[in-house]
Amino acid sequence: ETGVTQSPTHLIKTRGQQVTLRCSSQSGHNTVSWYQQALGQGPQFIFQYYREEENGRGNFPPRFSGLQFPNYSSELNVNALELDDSALYLCASSLQGASGNTIYFGEGSWLTVV
Amino acid sequence: KQEVTQIPAALSVPEGENLVLNCSFTDSAIYNLQWFRQDPGKGLTSLLLIQSSQREQTSGRLNASLDKSSGRSTLYIAASQPGDSATYLCAVTGYFNKFYFGSGTKLNVKP
């Protein structure tokens, strides 16, 4: 049990729709990052938030956006869904933005786009 | 751009064997390297974290080594058990705790 919870656990959306995924961070953690993991692949970094501001982004288009709230929970929003967006979306939380700190992953949200 | 490669992609061994999983990365400017375990349909569980200044870390039957200059890490699992069956992911950490993951090694330990 990592203390990082994600919702929903599974969802199915239609191409062109929008989706919001949610993450509740480990208590005391002020940094949250999101990863996309396609089937059979390793997770790919989407972006990271530190104290409510985005401070790092991977190679994902602007239709992937996020928010971090004052209680450090977070949302990942994906607009104009495409079939290739089908994947496991993982949220991870850590303390501070410095490298080397322990990071905890949630169980993920499975998104299927049809 | 950092690229992480894991070999082999899949491994099937009988229970009790000692085994080695390999990870290589292209950019040696890393903060640390971490090995994770992922069970089917689940999130990631951290197994071992090696800081860039360290050479190895041990936890129970697991031992991970890091050779930053050559861009390589190995995860050694002693006396494998069926409960070790999972996908093992290697990740190197760059600036701002951004992880670069390999595609994983899917391990099956047969009773």
PDB file of C-alpha atoms in Angstrom:
ATOM      1  CA  GLU A   1       0.000   0.000   0.000  1.00  0.00           C
ATOM      2  CA  THR A   2       1.724   3.180  -1.205  1.00  0.00           C
ATOM      3  CA  GLY A   3      -0.803   5.779  -0.085  1.00  0.00           C
ATOM      4  CA  VAL A   4      -1.278   6.973  -3.666  1.00  0.00           C
ATOM      5  CA  THR A   5      -4.808   6.394  -4.897  1.00  0.00           C
ATOM      6  CA  GLN A   6      -6.121   6.814  -8.409  1.00  0.00           C
ATOM      7  CA  SER A   7      -9.622   6.920  -9.836  1.00  0.00           C
ATOM      8  CA  PRO A   8     -11.298   5.568 -11.780  1.00  0.00           C
ATOM      9  CA  THR A   9      -9.521   2.227 -12.025  1.00  0.00           C
ATOM     10  CA  HIS A  10     -11.000   1.374 -15.421  1.00  0.00           C
ATOM     11  CA  LEU A  11     -12.920   3.365 -17.980  1.00  0.00           C
ATOM     12  CA  ILE A  12     -13.944   3.199 -21.623  1.00  0.00           C
ATOM     13  CA  LYS A  13     -14.256   6.293 -23.784  1.00  0.00           C
ATOM     14  CA  THR A  14     -15.080   6.974 -27.401  1.00  0.00           C
ATOM     15  CA  ARG A  15     -12.626   8.574 -29.787  1.00  0.00           C
ATOM     16  CA  GLY A  16     -12.929  12.356 -29.672  1.00  0.00           C
ATOM     17  CA  GLN A  17     -14.217  12.463 -26.106  1.00  0.00           C
ATOM     18  CA  GLN A  18     -12.478  14.001 -23.119  1.00  0.00           C
ATOM     19  CA  VAL A  19     -11.372  12.222 -19.939  1.00  0.00           C
ATOM     20  CA  THR A  20     -10.274  13.287 -16.454  1.00  0.00           C
ATOM     21  CA  LEU A  21      -8.202  10.998 -14.260  1.00  0.00           C
ATOM     22  CA  ARG A  22      -7.626  11.726 -10.598  1.00  0.00           C
ATOM     23  CA  CYS A  23      -4.828  11.082  -8.158  1.00  0.00           C
ATOM     24  CA  SER A  24      -4.547  11.510  -4.420  1.00  0.00           C
ATOM     25  CA  SER A  25      -0.915  11.798  -3.351  1.00  0.00           C
ATOM     26  CA  GLN A  26       0.922  10.198  -0.474  1.00  0.00           C
ATOM     27  CA  SER A  27       0.429  12.309   2.624  1.00  0.00           C
ATOM     28  CA  GLY A  28       3.071  15.046   2.865  1.00  0.00           C
ATOM     29  CA  HIS A  29       4.181  14.731  -0.749  1.00  0.00           C
ATOM     30  CA  ASN A  30       4.158  17.959  -2.751  1.00  0.00           C
ATOM     31  CA  THR A  31       5.210  16.634  -6.154  1.00  0.00           C
ATOM     32  CA  VAL A  32       3.123  14.544  -8.494  1.00  0.00           C
ATOM     33  CA  SER A  33       4.004  13.119 -11.882  1.00  0.00           C
ATOM     34  CA  TRP A  34       1.978  11.273 -14.478  1.00  0.00           C
ATOM     35  CA  TYR A  35       3.053   8.441 -16.749  1.00  0.00           C
ATOM     36  CA  GLN A  36       1.446   6.643 -19.668  1.00  0.00           C
ATOM     37  CA  GLN A  37       2.131   2.919 -20.009  1.00  0.00           C
ATOM     38  CA  ALA A  38       1.033   1.230 -23.213  1.00  0.00           C
ATOM     39  CA  LEU A  39       0.611  -2.529 -23.179  1.00  0.00           C
ATOM     40  CA  GLY A  40       3.978  -4.290 -23.117  1.00  0.00           C
ATOM     41  CA  GLN A  41       5.918  -1.058 -22.749  1.00  0.00           C
ATOM     42  CA  GLY A  42       7.553   0.828 -19.940  1.00  0.00           C
ATOM     43  CA  PRO A  43       5.892   3.958 -18.552  1.00  0.00           C
ATOM     44  CA  GLN A  44       6.470   7.204 -20.448  1.00  0.00           C
ATOM     45  CA  PHE A  45       6.726  10.511 -18.581  1.00  0.00           C
ATOM     46  CA  ILE A  46       3.848  12.902 -19.337  1.00  0.00           C
ATOM     47  CA  PHE A  47       4.456  15.782 -16.913  1.00  0.00           C
ATOM     48  CA  GLN A  48       5.175  16.704 -13.328  1.00  0.00           C
ATOM     49  CA  TYR A  49       3.638  19.226 -10.940  1.00  0.00           C
ATOM     50  CA  TYR A  50       5.337  20.818  -7.970  1.00  0.00           C
ATOM     51  CA  ARG A  51       3.366  23.111  -5.673  1.00  0.00           C
ATOM     52  CA  GLU A  52       0.577  23.478  -8.227  1.00  0.00           C
ATOM     53  CA  GLU A  53       2.814  24.405 -11.169  1.00  0.00           C
ATOM     54  CA  GLU A  54       3.964  22.241 -14.054  1.00  0.00           C
ATOM     55  CA  ASN A  55       7.751  21.927 -13.868  1.00  0.00           C
ATOM     56  CA  GLY A  56       8.546  19.280 -16.429  1.00  0.00           C
ATOM     57  CA  ARG A  57       6.884  17.777 -19.471  1.00  0.00           C
ATOM     58  CA  GLY A  58       7.534  14.798 -21.700  1.00  0.00           C
ATOM     59  CA  ASN A  59       6.871  14.412 -25.400  1.00  0.00           C
ATOM     60  CA  PHE A  60       3.069  14.626 -25.229  1.00  0.00           C
ATOM     61  CA  PRO A  61       0.801  17.029 -27.150  1.00  0.00           C
ATOM     62  CA  PRO A  62      -1.024  19.938 -25.465  1.00  0.00           C
ATOM     63  CA  ARG A  63      -4.284  17.981 -25.366  1.00  0.00           C
ATOM     64  CA  PHE A  64      -2.704  16.271 -22.350  1.00  0.00           C
ATOM     65  CA  SER A  65      -3.027  18.731 -19.488  1.00  0.00           C
ATOM     66  CA  GLY A  66      -3.039  18.605 -15.744  1.00  0.00           C
ATOM     67  CA  LEU A  67      -3.755  20.325 -12.486  1.00  0.00           C
ATOM     68  CA  GLN A  68      -2.414  20.063  -8.980  1.00  0.00           C
ATOM     69  CA  PHE A  69      -4.555  21.334  -6.125  1.00  0.00           C
ATOM     70  CA  PRO A  70      -3.540  22.972  -2.812  1.00  0.00           C
ATOM     71  CA  ASN A  71      -3.925  19.625  -1.048  1.00  0.00           C
ATOM     72  CA  TYR A  72      -1.475  18.215  -3.647  1.00  0.00           C
ATOM     73  CA  SER A  73      -4.054  15.958  -5.286  1.00  0.00           C
ATOM     74  CA  SER A  74      -3.914  16.035  -9.057  1.00  0.00           C
ATOM     75  CA  GLU A  75      -5.860  15.576 -12.277  1.00  0.00           C
ATOM     76  CA  LEU A  76      -4.807  14.464 -15.727  1.00  0.00           C
ATOM     77  CA  ASN A  77      -7.061  15.668 -18.541  1.00  0.00           C
ATOM     78  CA  VAL A  78      -6.930  14.343 -22.067  1.00  0.00           C
ATOM     79  CA  ASN A  79      -8.948  16.031 -24.795  1.00  0.00           C
ATOM     80  CA  ALA A  80      -9.887  14.748 -28.243  1.00  0.00           C
ATOM     81  CA  LEU A  81      -9.107  11.161 -27.336  1.00  0.00           C
ATOM     82  CA  GLU A  82      -7.402   8.982 -29.912  1.00  0.00           C
ATOM     83  CA  LEU A  83      -7.256   5.201 -30.106  1.00  0.00           C
ATOM     84  CA  ASP A  84      -3.534   5.286 -29.240  1.00  0.00           C
ATOM     85  CA  ASP A  85      -4.360   6.947 -25.930  1.00  0.00           C
ATOM     86  CA  SER A  86      -5.514   3.543 -24.691  1.00  0.00           C
ATOM     87  CA  ALA A  87      -3.089   2.734 -21.880  1.00  0.00           C
ATOM     88  CA  LEU A  88      -2.508   2.484 -18.157  1.00  0.00           C
ATOM     89  CA  TYR A  89      -2.062   5.938 -16.641  1.00  0.00           C
ATOM     90  CA  LEU A  90       0.102   6.000 -13.555  1.00  0.00           C
ATOM     91  CA  CYS A  91       0.373   8.734 -10.984  1.00  0.00           C
ATOM     92  CA  ALA A  92       3.417   9.007  -8.743  1.00  0.00           C
ATOM     93  CA  SER A  93       4.054  11.231  -5.765  1.00  0.00           C
ATOM     94  CA  SER A  94       7.225  12.309  -4.031  1.00  0.00           C
ATOM     95  CA  LEU A  95       8.464  14.898  -1.583  1.00  0.00           C
ATOM     96  CA  GLN A  96      10.031  18.009  -3.092  1.00  0.00           C
ATOM     97  CA  GLY A  97      11.253  18.228  -6.638  1.00  0.00           C
ATOM     98  CA  ALA A  98      14.782  17.026  -5.971  1.00  0.00           C
ATOM     99  CA  SER A  99      16.017  13.856  -7.563  1.00  0.00           C
ATOM    100  CA  GLY A 100      16.812  10.882  -5.390  1.00  0.00           C
ATOM    101  CA  ASN A 101      13.751  11.090  -3.167  1.00  0.00           C
ATOM    102  CA  THR A 102      11.512   8.105  -2.696  1.00  0.00           C
ATOM    103  CA  ILE A 103       8.672   7.995  -5.173  1.00  0.00           C
ATOM    104  CA  TYR A 104       5.429   6.085  -4.811  1.00  0.00           C
ATOM    105  CA  PHE A 105       3.216   4.938  -7.647  1.00  0.00           C
ATOM    106  CA  GLY A 106      -0.519   4.400  -7.588  1.00  0.00           C
ATOM    107  CA  GLU A 107      -2.227   1.346  -9.073  1.00  0.00           C
ATOM    108  CA  GLY A 108      -3.141   3.255 -12.213  1.00  0.00           C
ATOM    109  CA  SER A 109      -6.196   3.998 -14.308  1.00  0.00           C
ATOM    110  CA  TRP A 110      -6.853   1.782 -17.301  1.00  0.00           C
ATOM    111  CA  LEU A 111      -8.211   3.828 -20.205  1.00  0.00           C
ATOM    112  CA  THR A 112      -9.638   2.153 -23.278  1.00  0.00           C
ATOM    113  CA  VAL A 113     -10.545   4.339 -26.248  1.00  0.00           C
ATOM    114  CA  VAL A 114     -12.884   2.759 -28.802  1.00  0.00           C
TER     115      VAL A 114
ATOM    116  CA  LYS B   1      17.669  11.754 -25.219  1.00  0.00           C
ATOM    117  CA  GLN B   2      17.997   9.070 -22.567  1.00  0.00           C
ATOM    118  CA  GLU B   3      17.112   5.557 -23.738  1.00  0.00           C
ATOM    119  CA  VAL B   4      16.828   2.568 -21.439  1.00  0.00           C
ATOM    120  CA  THR B   5      17.008  -0.998 -22.721  1.00  0.00           C
ATOM    121  CA  GLN B   6      16.286  -4.172 -20.818  1.00  0.00           C
ATOM    122  CA  ILE B   7      17.437  -7.640 -21.770  1.00  0.00           C
ATOM    123  CA  PRO B   8      15.961 -10.207 -21.940  1.00  0.00           C
ATOM    124  CA  ALA B   9      12.384  -9.156 -22.677  1.00  0.00           C
ATOM    125  CA  ALA B  10      11.082 -12.373 -21.146  1.00  0.00           C
ATOM    126  CA  LEU B  11      12.585 -15.120 -19.024  1.00  0.00           C
ATOM    127  CA  SER B  12      11.208 -18.435 -17.826  1.00  0.00           C
ATOM    128  CA  VAL B  13      13.147 -20.396 -15.207  1.00  0.00           C
ATOM    129  CA  PRO B  14      12.515 -23.265 -12.798  1.00  0.00           C
ATOM    130  CA  GLU B  15      12.141 -22.456  -9.154  1.00  0.00           C
ATOM    131  CA  GLY B  16      15.401 -22.161  -7.220  1.00  0.00           C
ATOM    132  CA  GLU B  17      17.537 -20.752 -10.015  1.00  0.00           C
ATOM    133  CA  ASN B  18      19.674 -17.667  -9.597  1.00  0.00           C
ATOM    134  CA  LEU B  19      19.090 -15.190 -12.366  1.00  0.00           C
ATOM    135  CA  VAL B  20      20.325 -11.873 -13.736  1.00  0.00           C
ATOM    136  CA  LEU B  21      18.299  -9.152 -15.408  1.00  0.00           C
ATOM    137  CA  ASN B  22      20.126  -6.536 -17.433  1.00  0.00           C
ATOM    138  CA  CYS B  23      19.504  -2.848 -17.967  1.00  0.00           C
ATOM    139  CA  SER B  24      21.481  -0.386 -20.068  1.00  0.00           C
ATOM    140  CA  PHE B  25      21.105   3.364 -20.537  1.00  0.00           C
ATOM    141  CA  THR B  26      22.604   5.744 -23.061  1.00  0.00           C
ATOM    142  CA  ASP B  27      23.279   8.878 -20.976  1.00  0.00           C
ATOM    143  CA  SER B  28      25.434   8.346 -17.904  1.00  0.00           C
ATOM    144  CA  ALA B  29      24.393  11.701 -16.393  1.00  0.00           C
ATOM    145  CA  ILE B  30      21.817  10.215 -14.053  1.00  0.00           C
ATOM    146  CA  TYR B  31      20.888  10.960 -10.455  1.00  0.00           C
ATOM    147  CA  ASN B  32      19.982   7.413  -9.588  1.00  0.00           C
ATOM    148  CA  LEU B  33      18.711   4.108 -10.916  1.00  0.00           C
ATOM    149  CA  GLN B  34      15.766   2.229  -9.577  1.00  0.00           C
ATOM    150  CA  TRP B  35      14.391  -1.250 -10.093  1.00  0.00           C
ATOM    151  CA  PHE B  36      10.635  -1.758  -9.903  1.00  0.00           C
ATOM    152  CA  ARG B  37       8.346  -4.745  -9.894  1.00  0.00           C
ATOM    153  CA  GLN B  38       4.989  -4.685 -11.659  1.00  0.00           C
ATOM    154  CA  ASP B  39       2.381  -7.386 -11.233  1.00  0.00           C
ATOM    155  CA  PRO B  40      -0.207  -7.818 -14.017  1.00  0.00           C
ATOM    156  CA  GLY B  41      -2.656  -4.933 -14.097  1.00  0.00           C
ATOM    157  CA  LYS B  42      -1.015  -3.250 -11.135  1.00  0.00           C
ATOM    158  CA  GLY B  43       1.129  -0.231 -10.375  1.00  0.00           C
ATOM    159  CA  LEU B  44       4.845  -0.191  -9.686  1.00  0.00           C
ATOM    160  CA  THR B  45       6.568  -1.304  -6.500  1.00  0.00           C
ATOM    161  CA  SER B  46      10.061  -0.009  -5.853  1.00  0.00           C
ATOM    162  CA  LEU B  47      12.558  -2.778  -5.132  1.00  0.00           C
ATOM    163  CA  LEU B  48      15.957  -1.109  -4.989  1.00  0.00           C
ATOM    164  CA  LEU B  49      17.265   2.422  -5.415  1.00  0.00           C
ATOM    165  CA  ILE B  50      20.925   3.008  -6.255  1.00  0.00           C
ATOM    166  CA  GLN B  51      22.219   6.561  -6.029  1.00  0.00           C
ATOM    167  CA  SER B  52      24.602   7.614  -8.774  1.00  0.00           C
ATOM    168  CA  SER B  53      27.514   7.583  -6.311  1.00  0.00           C
ATOM    169  CA  GLN B  54      26.820   4.006  -5.224  1.00  0.00           C
ATOM    170  CA  ARG B  55      27.844   0.742  -6.844  1.00  0.00           C
ATOM    171  CA  GLU B  56      25.220  -1.628  -5.496  1.00  0.00           C
ATOM    172  CA  GLN B  57      22.270  -2.156  -3.191  1.00  0.00           C
ATOM    173  CA  THR B  58      20.926  -5.299  -1.575  1.00  0.00           C
ATOM    174  CA  SER B  59      17.544  -6.238  -0.189  1.00  0.00           C
ATOM    175  CA  GLY B  60      16.961  -9.830   0.849  1.00  0.00           C
ATOM    176  CA  ARG B  61      17.436 -12.061  -2.187  1.00  0.00           C
ATOM    177  CA  LEU B  62      17.820  -9.073  -4.497  1.00  0.00           C
ATOM    178  CA  ASN B  63      21.066  -7.363  -5.387  1.00  0.00           C
ATOM    179  CA  ALA B  64      21.372  -4.543  -7.885  1.00  0.00           C
ATOM    180  CA  SER B  65      24.608  -3.143  -9.246  1.00  0.00           C
ATOM    181  CA  LEU B  66      25.310   0.063 -11.116  1.00  0.00           C
ATOM    182  CA  ASP B  67      28.181   0.899 -13.451  1.00  0.00           C
ATOM    183  CA  LYS B  68      27.415   4.453 -14.430  1.00  0.00           C
ATOM    184  CA  SER B  69      30.422   4.903 -16.699  1.00  0.00           C
ATOM    185  CA  SER B  70      29.386   1.999 -18.908  1.00  0.00           C
ATOM    186  CA  GLY B  71      25.666   2.733 -18.601  1.00  0.00           C
ATOM    187  CA  ARG B  72      24.726  -0.624 -17.138  1.00  0.00           C
ATOM    188  CA  SER B  73      22.877  -2.124 -14.211  1.00  0.00           C
ATOM    189  CA  THR B  74      22.068  -5.670 -13.276  1.00  0.00           C
ATOM    190  CA  LEU B  75      19.444  -7.073 -10.943  1.00  0.00           C
ATOM    191  CA  TYR B  76      20.430 -10.373  -9.408  1.00  0.00           C
ATOM    192  CA  ILE B  77      17.688 -12.563  -7.915  1.00  0.00           C
ATOM    193  CA  ALA B  78      18.881 -15.435  -5.783  1.00  0.00           C
ATOM    194  CA  ALA B  79      16.974 -18.679  -5.298  1.00  0.00           C
ATOM    195  CA  SER B  80      13.999 -17.602  -7.405  1.00  0.00           C
ATOM    196  CA  GLN B  81      10.472 -18.448  -6.257  1.00  0.00           C
ATOM    197  CA  PRO B  82       7.131 -18.594  -8.100  1.00  0.00           C
ATOM    198  CA  GLY B  83       6.109 -15.461  -6.186  1.00  0.00           C
ATOM    199  CA  ASP B  84       8.885 -13.595  -8.001  1.00  0.00           C
ATOM    200  CA  SER B  85       6.934 -13.920 -11.246  1.00  0.00           C
ATOM    201  CA  ALA B  86       6.245 -10.382 -12.463  1.00  0.00           C
ATOM    202  CA  THR B  87       7.600  -7.757 -14.840  1.00  0.00           C
ATOM    203  CA  TYR B  88      10.766  -6.041 -13.645  1.00  0.00           C
ATOM    204  CA  LEU B  89      11.352  -2.485 -14.799  1.00  0.00           C
ATOM    205  CA  CYS B  90      14.539  -0.503 -14.666  1.00  0.00           C
ATOM    206  CA  ALA B  91      14.358   3.298 -14.538  1.00  0.00           C
ATOM    207  CA  VAL B  92      16.994   6.000 -14.450  1.00  0.00           C
ATOM    208  CA  THR B  93      16.230   9.371 -12.933  1.00  0.00           C
ATOM    209  CA  GLY B  94      17.007  12.625 -14.602  1.00  0.00           C
ATOM    210  CA  TYR B  95      16.386  16.205 -13.632  1.00  0.00           C
ATOM    211  CA  PHE B  96      13.310  16.912 -11.508  1.00  0.00           C
ATOM    212  CA  ASN B  97      12.870  13.254 -10.664  1.00  0.00           C
ATOM    213  CA  LYS B  98      11.796  12.425 -14.212  1.00  0.00           C
ATOM    214  CA  PHE B  99      12.032   8.684 -14.767  1.00  0.00           C
ATOM    215  CA  TYR B 100      13.126   7.030 -17.979  1.00  0.00           C
ATOM    216  CA  PHE B 101      11.899   3.438 -18.030  1.00  0.00           C
ATOM    217  CA  GLY B 102      12.933   0.400 -19.964  1.00  0.00           C
ATOM    218  CA  SER B 103      10.294  -1.895 -21.452  1.00  0.00           C
ATOM    219  CA  GLY B 104      10.803  -4.445 -18.722  1.00  0.00           C
ATOM    220  CA  THR B 105      11.715  -8.100 -18.340  1.00  0.00           C
ATOM    221  CA  LYS B 106       8.759 -10.426 -17.854  1.00  0.00           C
ATOM    222  CA  LEU B 107       9.829 -13.150 -15.458  1.00  0.00           C
ATOM    223  CA  ASN B 108       8.058 -16.472 -14.991  1.00  0.00           C
ATOM    224  CA  VAL B 109       9.331 -18.779 -12.254  1.00  0.00           C
ATOM    225  CA  LYS B 110       7.929 -22.272 -12.641  1.00  0.00           C
ATOM    226  CA  PRO B 111       7.215 -24.416  -9.566  1.00  0.00           C
TER     227      PRO B 111
END
